[in-house]
PDB file of C-alpha atoms in Angstrom:
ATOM      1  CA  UNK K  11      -3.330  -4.293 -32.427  1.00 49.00           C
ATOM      2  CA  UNK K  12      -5.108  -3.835 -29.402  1.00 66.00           C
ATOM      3  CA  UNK K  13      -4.943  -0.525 -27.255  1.00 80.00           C
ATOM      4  CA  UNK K  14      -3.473  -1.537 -23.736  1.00 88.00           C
ATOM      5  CA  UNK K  15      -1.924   0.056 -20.984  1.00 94.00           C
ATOM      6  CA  UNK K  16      -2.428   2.188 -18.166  1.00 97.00           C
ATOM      7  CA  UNK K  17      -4.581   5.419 -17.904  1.00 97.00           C
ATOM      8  CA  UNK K  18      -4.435   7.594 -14.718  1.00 97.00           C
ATOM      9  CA  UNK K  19      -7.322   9.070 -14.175  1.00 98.00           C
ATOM     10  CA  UNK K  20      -8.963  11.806 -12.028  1.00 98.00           C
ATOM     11  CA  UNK K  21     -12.271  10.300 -10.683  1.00 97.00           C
ATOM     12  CA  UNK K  22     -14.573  13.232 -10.574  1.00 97.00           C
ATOM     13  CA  UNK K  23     -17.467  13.253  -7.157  1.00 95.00           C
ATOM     14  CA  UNK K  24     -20.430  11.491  -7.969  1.00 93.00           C
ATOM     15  CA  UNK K  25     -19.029   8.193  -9.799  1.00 95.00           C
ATOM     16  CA  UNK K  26     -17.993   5.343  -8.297  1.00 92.00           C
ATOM     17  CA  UNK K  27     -15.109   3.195  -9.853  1.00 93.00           C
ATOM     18  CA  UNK K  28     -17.199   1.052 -11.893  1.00 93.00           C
ATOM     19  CA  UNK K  29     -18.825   4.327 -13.368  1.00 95.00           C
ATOM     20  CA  UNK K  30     -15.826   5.327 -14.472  1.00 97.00           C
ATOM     21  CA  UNK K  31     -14.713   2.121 -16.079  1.00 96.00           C
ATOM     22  CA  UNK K  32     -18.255   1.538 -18.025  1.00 96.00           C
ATOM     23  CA  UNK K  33     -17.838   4.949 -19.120  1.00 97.00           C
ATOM     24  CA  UNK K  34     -14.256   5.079 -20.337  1.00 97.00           C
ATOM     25  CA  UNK K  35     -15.429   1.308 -22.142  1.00 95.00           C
ATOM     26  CA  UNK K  36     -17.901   3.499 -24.577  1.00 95.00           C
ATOM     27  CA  UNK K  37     -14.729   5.890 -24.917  1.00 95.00           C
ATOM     28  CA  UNK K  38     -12.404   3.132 -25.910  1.00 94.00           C
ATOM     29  CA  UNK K  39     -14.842   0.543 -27.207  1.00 92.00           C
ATOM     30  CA  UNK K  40     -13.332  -1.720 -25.612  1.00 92.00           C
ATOM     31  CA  UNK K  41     -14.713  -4.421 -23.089  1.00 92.00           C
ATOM     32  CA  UNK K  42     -10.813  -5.088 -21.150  1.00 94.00           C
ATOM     33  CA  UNK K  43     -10.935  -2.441 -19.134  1.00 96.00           C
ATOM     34  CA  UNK K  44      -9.842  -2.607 -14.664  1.00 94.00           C
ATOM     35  CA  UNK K  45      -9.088  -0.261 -12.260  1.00 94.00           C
ATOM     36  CA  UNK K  46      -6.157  -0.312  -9.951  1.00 91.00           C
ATOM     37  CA  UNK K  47      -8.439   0.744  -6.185  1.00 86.00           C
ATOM     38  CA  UNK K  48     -12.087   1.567  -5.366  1.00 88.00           C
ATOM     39  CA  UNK K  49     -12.824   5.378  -4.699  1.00 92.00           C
ATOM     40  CA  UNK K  50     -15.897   6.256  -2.808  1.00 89.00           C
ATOM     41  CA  UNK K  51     -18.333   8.442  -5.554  1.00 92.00           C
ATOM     42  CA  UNK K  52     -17.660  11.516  -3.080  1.00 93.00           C
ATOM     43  CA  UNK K  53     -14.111  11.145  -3.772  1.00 96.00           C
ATOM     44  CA  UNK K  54     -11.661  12.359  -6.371  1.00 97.00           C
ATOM     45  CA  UNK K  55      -8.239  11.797  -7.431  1.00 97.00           C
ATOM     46  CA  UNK K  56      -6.216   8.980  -8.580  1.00 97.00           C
ATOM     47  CA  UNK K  57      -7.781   5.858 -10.129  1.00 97.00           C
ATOM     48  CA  UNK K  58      -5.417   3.875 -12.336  1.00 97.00           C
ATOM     49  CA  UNK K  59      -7.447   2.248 -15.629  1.00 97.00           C
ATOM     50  CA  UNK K  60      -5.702  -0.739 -17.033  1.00 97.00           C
ATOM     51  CA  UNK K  61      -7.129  -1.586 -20.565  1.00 96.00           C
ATOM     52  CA  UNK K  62      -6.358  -4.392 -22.662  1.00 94.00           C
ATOM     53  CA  UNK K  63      -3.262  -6.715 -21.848  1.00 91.00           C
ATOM     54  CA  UNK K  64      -2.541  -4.363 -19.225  1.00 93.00           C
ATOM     55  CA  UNK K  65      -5.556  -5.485 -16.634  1.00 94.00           C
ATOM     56  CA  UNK K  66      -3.296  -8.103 -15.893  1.00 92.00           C
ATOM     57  CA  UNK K  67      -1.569  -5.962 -13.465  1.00 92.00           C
ATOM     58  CA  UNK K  68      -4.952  -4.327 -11.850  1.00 92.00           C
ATOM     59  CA  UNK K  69      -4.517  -6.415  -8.757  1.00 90.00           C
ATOM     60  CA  UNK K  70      -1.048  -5.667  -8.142  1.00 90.00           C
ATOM     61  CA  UNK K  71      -2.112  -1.869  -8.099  1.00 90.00           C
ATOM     62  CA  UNK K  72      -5.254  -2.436  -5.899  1.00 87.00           C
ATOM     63  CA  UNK K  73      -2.222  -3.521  -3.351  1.00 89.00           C
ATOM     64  CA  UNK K  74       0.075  -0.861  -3.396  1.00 92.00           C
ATOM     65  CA  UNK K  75       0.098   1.711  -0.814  1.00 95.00           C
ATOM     66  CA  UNK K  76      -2.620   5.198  -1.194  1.00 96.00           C
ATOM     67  CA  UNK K  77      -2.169   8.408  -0.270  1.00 98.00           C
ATOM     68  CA  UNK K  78      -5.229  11.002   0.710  1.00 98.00           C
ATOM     69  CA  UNK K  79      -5.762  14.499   1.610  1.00 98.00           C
ATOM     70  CA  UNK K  80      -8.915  14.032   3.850  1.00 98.00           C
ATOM     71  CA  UNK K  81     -11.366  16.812   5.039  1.00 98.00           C
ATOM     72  CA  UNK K  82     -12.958  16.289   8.674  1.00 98.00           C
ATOM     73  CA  UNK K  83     -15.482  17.924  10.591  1.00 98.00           C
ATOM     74  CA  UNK K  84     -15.881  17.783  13.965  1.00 98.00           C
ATOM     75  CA  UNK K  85     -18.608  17.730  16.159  1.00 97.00           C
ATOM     76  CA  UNK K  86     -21.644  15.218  14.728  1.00 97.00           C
ATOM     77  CA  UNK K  87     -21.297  11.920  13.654  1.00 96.00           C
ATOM     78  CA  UNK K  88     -23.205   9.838  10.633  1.00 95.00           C
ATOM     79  CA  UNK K  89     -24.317   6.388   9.882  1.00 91.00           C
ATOM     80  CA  UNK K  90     -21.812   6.712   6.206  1.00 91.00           C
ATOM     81  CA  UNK K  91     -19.121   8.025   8.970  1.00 94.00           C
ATOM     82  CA  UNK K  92     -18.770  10.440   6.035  1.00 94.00           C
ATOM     83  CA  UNK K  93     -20.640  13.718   5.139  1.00 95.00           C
ATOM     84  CA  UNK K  94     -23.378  12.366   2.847  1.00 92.00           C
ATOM     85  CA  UNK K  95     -24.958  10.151   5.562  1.00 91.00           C
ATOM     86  CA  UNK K  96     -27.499  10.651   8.220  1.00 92.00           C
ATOM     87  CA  UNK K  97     -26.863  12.275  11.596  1.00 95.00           C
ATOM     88  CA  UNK K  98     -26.924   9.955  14.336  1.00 94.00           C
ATOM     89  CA  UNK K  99     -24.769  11.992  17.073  1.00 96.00           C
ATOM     90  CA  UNK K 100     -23.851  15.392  17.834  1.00 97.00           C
ATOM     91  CA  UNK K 101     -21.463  16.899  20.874  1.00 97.00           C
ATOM     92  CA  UNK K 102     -21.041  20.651  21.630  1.00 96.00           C
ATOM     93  CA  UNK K 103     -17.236  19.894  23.095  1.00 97.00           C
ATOM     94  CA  UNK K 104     -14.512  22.504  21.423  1.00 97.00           C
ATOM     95  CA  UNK K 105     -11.224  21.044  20.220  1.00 98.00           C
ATOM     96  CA  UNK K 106      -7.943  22.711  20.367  1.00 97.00           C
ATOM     97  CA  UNK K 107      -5.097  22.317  17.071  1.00 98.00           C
ATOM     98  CA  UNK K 108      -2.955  21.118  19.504  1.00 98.00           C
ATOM     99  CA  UNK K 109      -5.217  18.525  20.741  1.00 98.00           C
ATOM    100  CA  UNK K 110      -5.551  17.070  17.589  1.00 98.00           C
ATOM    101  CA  UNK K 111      -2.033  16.884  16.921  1.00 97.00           C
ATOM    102  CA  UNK K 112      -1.554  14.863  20.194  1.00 97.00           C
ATOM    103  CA  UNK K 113      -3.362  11.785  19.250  1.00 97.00           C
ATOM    104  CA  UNK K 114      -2.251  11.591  15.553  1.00 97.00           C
ATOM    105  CA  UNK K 115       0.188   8.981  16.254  1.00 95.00           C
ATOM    106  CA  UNK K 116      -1.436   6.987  18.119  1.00 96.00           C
ATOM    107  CA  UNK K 117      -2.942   6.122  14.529  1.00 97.00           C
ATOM    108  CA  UNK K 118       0.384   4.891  12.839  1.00 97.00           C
ATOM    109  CA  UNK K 119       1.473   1.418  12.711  1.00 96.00           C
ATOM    110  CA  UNK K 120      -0.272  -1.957  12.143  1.00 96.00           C
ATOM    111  CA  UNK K 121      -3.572  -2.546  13.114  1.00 94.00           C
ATOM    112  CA  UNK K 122      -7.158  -3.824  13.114  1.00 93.00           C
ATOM    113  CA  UNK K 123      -9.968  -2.022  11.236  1.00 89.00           C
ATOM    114  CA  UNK K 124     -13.421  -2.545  11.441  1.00 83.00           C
ATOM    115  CA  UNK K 125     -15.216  -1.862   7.876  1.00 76.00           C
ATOM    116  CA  UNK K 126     -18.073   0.618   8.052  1.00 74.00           C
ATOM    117  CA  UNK K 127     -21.717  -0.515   7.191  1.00 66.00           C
ATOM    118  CA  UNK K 128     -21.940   1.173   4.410  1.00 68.00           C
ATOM    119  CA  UNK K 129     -19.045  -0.259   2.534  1.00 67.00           C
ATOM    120  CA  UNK K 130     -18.475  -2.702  -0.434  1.00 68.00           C
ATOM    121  CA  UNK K 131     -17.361  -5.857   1.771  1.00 69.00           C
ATOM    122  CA  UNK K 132     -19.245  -8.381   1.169  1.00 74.00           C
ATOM    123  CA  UNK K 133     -20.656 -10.676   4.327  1.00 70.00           C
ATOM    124  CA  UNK K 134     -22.594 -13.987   3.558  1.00 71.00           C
ATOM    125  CA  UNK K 135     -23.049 -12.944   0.134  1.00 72.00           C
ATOM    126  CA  UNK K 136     -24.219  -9.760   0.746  1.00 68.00           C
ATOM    127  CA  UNK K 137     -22.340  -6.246   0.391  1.00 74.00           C
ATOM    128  CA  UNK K 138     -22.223  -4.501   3.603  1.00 69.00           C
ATOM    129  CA  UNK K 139     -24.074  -1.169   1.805  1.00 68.00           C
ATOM    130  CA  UNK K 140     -27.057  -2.842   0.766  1.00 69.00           C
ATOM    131  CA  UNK K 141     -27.771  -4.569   4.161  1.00 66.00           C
ATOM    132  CA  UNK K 142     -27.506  -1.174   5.698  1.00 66.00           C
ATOM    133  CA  UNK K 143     -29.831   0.576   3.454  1.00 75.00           C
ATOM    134  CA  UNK K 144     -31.980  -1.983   4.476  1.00 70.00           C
ATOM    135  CA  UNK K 145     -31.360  -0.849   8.117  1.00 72.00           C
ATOM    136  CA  UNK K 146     -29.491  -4.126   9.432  1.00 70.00           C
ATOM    137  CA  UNK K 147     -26.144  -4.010  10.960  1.00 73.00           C
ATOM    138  CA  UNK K 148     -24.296  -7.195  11.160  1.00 68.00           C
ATOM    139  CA  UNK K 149     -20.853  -8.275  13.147  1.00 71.00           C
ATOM    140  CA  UNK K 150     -17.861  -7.214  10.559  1.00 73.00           C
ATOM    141  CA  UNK K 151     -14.332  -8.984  11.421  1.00 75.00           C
ATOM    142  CA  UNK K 152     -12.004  -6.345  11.531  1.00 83.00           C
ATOM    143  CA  UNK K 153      -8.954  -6.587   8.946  1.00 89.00           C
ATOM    144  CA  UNK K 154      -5.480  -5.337   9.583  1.00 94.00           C
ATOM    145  CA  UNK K 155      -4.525  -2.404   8.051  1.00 95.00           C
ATOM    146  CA  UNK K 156      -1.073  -0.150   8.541  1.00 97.00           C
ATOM    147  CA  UNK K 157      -1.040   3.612   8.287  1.00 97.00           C
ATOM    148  CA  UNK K 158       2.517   4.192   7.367  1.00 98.00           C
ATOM    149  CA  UNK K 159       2.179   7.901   7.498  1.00 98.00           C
ATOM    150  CA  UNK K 160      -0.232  10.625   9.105  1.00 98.00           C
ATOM    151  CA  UNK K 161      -0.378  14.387   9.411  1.00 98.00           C
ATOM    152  CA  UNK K 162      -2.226  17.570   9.936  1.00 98.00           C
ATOM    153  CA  UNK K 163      -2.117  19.782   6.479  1.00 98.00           C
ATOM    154  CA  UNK K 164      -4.794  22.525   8.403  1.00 97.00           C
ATOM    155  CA  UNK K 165      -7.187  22.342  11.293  1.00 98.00           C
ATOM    156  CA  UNK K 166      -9.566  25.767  12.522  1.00 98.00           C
ATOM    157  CA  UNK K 167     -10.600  25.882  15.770  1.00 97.00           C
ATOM    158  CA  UNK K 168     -13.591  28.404  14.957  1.00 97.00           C
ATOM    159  CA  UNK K 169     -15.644  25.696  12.297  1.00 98.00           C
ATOM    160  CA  UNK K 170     -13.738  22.557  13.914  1.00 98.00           C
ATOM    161  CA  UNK K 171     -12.885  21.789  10.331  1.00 98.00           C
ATOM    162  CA  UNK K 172      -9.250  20.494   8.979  1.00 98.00           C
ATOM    163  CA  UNK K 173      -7.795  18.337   6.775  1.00 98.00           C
ATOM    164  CA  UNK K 174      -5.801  15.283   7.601  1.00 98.00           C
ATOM    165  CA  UNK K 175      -2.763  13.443   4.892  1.00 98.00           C
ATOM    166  CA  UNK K 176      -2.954   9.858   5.422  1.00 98.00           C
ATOM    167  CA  UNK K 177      -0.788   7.310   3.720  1.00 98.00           C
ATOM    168  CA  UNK K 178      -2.103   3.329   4.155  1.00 97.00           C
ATOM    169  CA  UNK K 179      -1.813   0.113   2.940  1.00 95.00           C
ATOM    170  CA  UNK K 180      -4.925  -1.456   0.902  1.00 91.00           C
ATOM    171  CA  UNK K 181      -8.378  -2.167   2.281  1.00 89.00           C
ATOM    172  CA  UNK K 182      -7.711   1.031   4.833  1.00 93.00           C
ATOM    173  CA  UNK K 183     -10.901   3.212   5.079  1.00 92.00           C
ATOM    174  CA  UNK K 184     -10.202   6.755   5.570  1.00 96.00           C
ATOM    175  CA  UNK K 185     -13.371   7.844   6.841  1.00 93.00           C
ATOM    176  CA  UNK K 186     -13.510   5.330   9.224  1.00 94.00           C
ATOM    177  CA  UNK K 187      -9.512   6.713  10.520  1.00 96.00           C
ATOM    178  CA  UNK K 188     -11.539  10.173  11.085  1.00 97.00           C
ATOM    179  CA  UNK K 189     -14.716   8.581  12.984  1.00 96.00           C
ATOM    180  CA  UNK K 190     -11.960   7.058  15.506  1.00 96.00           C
ATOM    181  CA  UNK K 191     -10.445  10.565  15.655  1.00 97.00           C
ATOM    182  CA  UNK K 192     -13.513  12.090  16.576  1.00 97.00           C
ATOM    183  CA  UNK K 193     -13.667   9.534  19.403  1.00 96.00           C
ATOM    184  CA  UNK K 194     -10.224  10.198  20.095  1.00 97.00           C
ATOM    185  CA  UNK K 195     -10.908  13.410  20.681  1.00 98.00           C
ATOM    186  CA  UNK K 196     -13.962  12.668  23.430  1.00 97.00           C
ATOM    187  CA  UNK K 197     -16.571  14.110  20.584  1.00 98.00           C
ATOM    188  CA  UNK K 198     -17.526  13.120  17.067  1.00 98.00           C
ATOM    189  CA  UNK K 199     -16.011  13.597  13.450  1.00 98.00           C
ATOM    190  CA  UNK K 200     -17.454  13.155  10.051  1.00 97.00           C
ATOM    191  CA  UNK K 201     -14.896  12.984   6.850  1.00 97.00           C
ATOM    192  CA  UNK K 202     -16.356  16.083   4.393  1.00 98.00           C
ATOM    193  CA  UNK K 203     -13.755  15.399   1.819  1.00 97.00           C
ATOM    194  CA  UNK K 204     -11.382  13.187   0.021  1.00 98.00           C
ATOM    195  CA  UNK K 205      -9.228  13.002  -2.902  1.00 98.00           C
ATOM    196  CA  UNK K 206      -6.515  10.194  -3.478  1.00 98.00           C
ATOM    197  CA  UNK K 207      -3.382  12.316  -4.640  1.00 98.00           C
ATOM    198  CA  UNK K 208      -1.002   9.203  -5.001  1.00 97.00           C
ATOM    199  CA  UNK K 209      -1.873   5.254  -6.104  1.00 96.00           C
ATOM    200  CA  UNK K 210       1.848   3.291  -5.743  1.00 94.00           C
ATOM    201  CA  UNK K 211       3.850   4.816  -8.096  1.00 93.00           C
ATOM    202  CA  UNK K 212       1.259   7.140  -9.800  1.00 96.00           C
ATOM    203  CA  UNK K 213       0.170  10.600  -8.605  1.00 96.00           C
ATOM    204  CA  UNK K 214      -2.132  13.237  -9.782  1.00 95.00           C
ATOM    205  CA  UNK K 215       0.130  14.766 -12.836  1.00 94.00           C
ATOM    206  CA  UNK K 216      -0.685  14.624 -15.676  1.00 89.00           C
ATOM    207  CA  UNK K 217      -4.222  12.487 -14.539  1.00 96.00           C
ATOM    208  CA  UNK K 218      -7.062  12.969 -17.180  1.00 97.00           C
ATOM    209  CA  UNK K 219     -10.305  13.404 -16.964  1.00 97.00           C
ATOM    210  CA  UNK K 220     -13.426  11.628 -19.344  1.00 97.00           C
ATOM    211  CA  UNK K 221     -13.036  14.891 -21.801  1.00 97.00           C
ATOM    212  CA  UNK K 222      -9.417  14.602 -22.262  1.00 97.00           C
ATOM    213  CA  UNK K 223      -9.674  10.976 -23.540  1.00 97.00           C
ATOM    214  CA  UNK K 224     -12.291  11.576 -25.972  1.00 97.00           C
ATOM    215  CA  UNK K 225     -10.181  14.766 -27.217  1.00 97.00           C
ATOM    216  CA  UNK K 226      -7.405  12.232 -27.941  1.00 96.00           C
ATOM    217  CA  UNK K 227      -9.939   9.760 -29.276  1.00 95.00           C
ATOM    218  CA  UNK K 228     -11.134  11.697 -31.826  1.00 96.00           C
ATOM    219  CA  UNK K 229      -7.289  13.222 -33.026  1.00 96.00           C
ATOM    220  CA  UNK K 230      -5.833   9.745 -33.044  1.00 93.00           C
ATOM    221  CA  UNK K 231      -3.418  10.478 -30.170  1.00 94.00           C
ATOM    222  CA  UNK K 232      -4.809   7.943 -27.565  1.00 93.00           C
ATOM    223  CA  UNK K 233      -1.477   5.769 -27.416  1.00 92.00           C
ATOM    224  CA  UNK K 234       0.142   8.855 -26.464  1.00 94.00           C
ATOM    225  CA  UNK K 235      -1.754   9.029 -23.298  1.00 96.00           C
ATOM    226  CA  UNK K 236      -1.338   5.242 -22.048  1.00 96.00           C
ATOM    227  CA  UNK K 237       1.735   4.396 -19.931  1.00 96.00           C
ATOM    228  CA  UNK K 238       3.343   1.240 -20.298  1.00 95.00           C
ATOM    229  CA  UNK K 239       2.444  -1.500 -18.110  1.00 94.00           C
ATOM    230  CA  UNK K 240       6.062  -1.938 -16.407  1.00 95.00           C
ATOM    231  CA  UNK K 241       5.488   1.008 -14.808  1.00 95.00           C
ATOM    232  CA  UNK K 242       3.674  -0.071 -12.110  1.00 95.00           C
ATOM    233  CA  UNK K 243       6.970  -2.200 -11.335  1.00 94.00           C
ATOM    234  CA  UNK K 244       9.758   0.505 -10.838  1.00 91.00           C
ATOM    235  CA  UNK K 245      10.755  -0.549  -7.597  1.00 89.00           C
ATOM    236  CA  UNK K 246      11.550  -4.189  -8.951  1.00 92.00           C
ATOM    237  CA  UNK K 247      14.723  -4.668 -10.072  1.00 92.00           C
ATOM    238  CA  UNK K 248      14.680  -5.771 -14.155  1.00 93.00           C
ATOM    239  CA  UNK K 249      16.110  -8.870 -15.304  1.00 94.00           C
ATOM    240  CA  UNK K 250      16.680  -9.657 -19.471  1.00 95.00           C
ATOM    241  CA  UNK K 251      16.146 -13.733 -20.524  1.00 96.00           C
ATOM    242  CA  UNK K 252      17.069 -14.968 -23.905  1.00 96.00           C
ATOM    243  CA  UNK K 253      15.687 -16.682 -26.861  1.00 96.00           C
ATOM    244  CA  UNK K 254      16.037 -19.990 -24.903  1.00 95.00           C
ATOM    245  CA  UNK K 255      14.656 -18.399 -21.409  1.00 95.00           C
ATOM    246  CA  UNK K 256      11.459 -16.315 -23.694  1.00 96.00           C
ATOM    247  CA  UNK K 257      10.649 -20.034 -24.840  1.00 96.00           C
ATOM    248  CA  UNK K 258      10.880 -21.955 -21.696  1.00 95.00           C
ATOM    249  CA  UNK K 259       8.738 -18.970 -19.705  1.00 94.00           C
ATOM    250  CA  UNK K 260       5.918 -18.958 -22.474  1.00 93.00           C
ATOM    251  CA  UNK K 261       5.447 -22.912 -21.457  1.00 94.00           C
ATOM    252  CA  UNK K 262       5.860 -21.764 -18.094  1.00 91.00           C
ATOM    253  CA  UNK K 263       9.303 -23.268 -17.148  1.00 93.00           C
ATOM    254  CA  UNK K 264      11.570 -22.185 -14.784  1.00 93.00           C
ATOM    255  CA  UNK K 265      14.037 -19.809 -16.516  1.00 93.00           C
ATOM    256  CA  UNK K 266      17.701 -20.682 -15.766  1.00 91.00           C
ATOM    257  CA  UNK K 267      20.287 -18.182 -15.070  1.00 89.00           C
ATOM    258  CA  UNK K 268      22.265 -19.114 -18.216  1.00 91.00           C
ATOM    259  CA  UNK K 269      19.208 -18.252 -19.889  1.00 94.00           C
ATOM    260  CA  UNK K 270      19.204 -14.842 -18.253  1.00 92.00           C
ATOM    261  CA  UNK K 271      21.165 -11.323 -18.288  1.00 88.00           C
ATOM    262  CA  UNK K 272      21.201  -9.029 -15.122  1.00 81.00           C
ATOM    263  CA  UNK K 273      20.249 -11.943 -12.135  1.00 80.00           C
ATOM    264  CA  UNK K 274      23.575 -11.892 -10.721  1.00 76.00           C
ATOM    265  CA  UNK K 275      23.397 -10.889  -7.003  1.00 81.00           C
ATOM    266  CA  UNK K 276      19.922 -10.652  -6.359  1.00 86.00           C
ATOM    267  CA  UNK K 277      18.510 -12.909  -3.266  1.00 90.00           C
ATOM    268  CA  UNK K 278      15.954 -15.684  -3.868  1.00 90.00           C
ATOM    269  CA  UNK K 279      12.286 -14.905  -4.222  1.00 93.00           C
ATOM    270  CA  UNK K 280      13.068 -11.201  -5.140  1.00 92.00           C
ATOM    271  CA  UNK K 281      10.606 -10.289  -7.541  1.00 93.00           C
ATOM    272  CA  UNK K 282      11.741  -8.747 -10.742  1.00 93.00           C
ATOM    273  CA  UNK K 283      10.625  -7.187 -14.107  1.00 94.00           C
ATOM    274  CA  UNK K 284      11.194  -9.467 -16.625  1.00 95.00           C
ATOM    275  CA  UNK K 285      11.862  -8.378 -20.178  1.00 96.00           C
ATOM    276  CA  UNK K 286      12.623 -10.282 -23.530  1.00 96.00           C
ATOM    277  CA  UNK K 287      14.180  -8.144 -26.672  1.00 95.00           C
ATOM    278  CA  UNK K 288      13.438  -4.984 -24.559  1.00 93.00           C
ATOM    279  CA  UNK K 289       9.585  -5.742 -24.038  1.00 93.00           C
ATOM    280  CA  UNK K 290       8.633  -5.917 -20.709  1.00 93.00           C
ATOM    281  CA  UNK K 291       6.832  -9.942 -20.613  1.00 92.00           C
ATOM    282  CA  UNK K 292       5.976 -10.403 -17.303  1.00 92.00           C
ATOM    283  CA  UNK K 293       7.177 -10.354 -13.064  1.00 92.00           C
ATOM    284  CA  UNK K 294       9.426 -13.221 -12.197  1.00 93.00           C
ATOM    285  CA  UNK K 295      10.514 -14.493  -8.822  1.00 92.00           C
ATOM    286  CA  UNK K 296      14.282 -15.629  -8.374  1.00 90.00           C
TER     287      UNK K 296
END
């Protein structure tokens, strides 16, 4: 039968997402292979792999909410708006903790971001990273964004150097969130650091790295690592169909609550786990 499921993984610096799923396709030897949410190659952290059936659900992963432990610096600003780009600005102005405390909220809530140059959106064809290694800069349309949560883990006044925990919807750009800081803050700010320590559901226990799959590939044990695709769904509430409501949904029929067990009560167009002789098939909307 066919390996599937999900893999959370700890994307090490220097690979970007597709790296790591070309790489864990030699591993597997398999071709059905996703991930659940681009990392920048200088970040780390959590990267969900689905593999097999299981890719599937990739997209609904890409859309769940991120959480990051960010590293700023303050005081120059780069063309990447992160620390392996060029220097474009620099300001001498000295900022106080409390200072940067001050403004942290005016970050939270709905919004409009504009995508950095050197990003992966694509405009007329063309991703936004290759046009600006090619020095053009072109008009991006900002995209709305919400940070639900933001904080200051650590900040020292003496290297202007702290670290910031940001929870955001998909599509949010961190670095960019520091750049407006450093504006915020009447100077500039470059992000230094960043590791994704939860994806939805899934944080960084028990996340493996490239040598930890191969271990279990060569003992046999790699089902033991995969978790099972339903997962990802925890927060839906799970609803059981029948023989007659398994054949009717495989033809892609509306499933009728006689055919079900455990509907009763829920509003219509809740979204549910749907499972058939204790197999999780699918997501179903009442």
């Amino acid at each position: 039968m066919e390996t599937s499921g999900i893999l959370i993984f700890n994307k090490p610096p220097d690979f970007t997402s597709h790296d790591v799923v070309a790489k864990l396709r030699g591993i597997l030897r398999t071709r059905r292979i996703g991930h659940g949410g681009t990392l920048d190659p200088m970040a780390t952290g959590v990267l969900p792999i689905f593999v097999g059936s299981a890719t599937k659900a990739a997209d609904y992963a890409a859309a769940q909410d991120k959480e990051y432990l960010a590293g700023f610096t303050l005081g120059f600003a780069t063309d990447t708006q992160d620390i392996t780009g060029n220097i474009t600005a620099r300001s001498e102005k000295r900022v106080q903790i409390e200072q940067v405390k001050a403004v942290l909220d005016s970050f939270l809530g709905e919004q409009q971001q504009i995508p950095p140059m050197y990003s992966a959106v694509k405009i007329g064809g063309h991703k936004l990273y290759d046009l600006a290694r090619r020095g053009k800069i072109v008009e991006r349309p900002a995209r709305a964004i919400t940070i639900l949560e933001i904080a200051l883990c650590d900040f020292d006044e003496q290297t202007q150097r702290g670290t910031l925990r940001v929870v955001c919807s998909k599509g949010t750009y961190v670095r960019t969130i520091v750049h407006d800081l450093g504006e915020r803050l009447g100077t500039y700010a470059v992000m230094h650091a960043l590791t994704r320590i939860r994806s939805g559901v899934y944080t960084m226990e028990g996340a493996l790295s490239f040598g930890m799959i191969e271990a279990a590939r060569d003992a046999g044990t790699l089902d033991r690592l995969f978790l099972p695709t339903d997962t990802l769904f925890t927060a839906y509430p799970a609803v059981t169909i029948n023989d007659e409501g398994n054949e009717r949904a495989l033809r892609g029929a509306t499933v009728f609550d006689r055919q079900t067990s455990g509907l009763a009560g829920f509003a219509p167009k809740t979204l549910c786990r749907v499972y058939y002789n204790g197999v999780f098939c699918m997501l179903g909307r009442i």
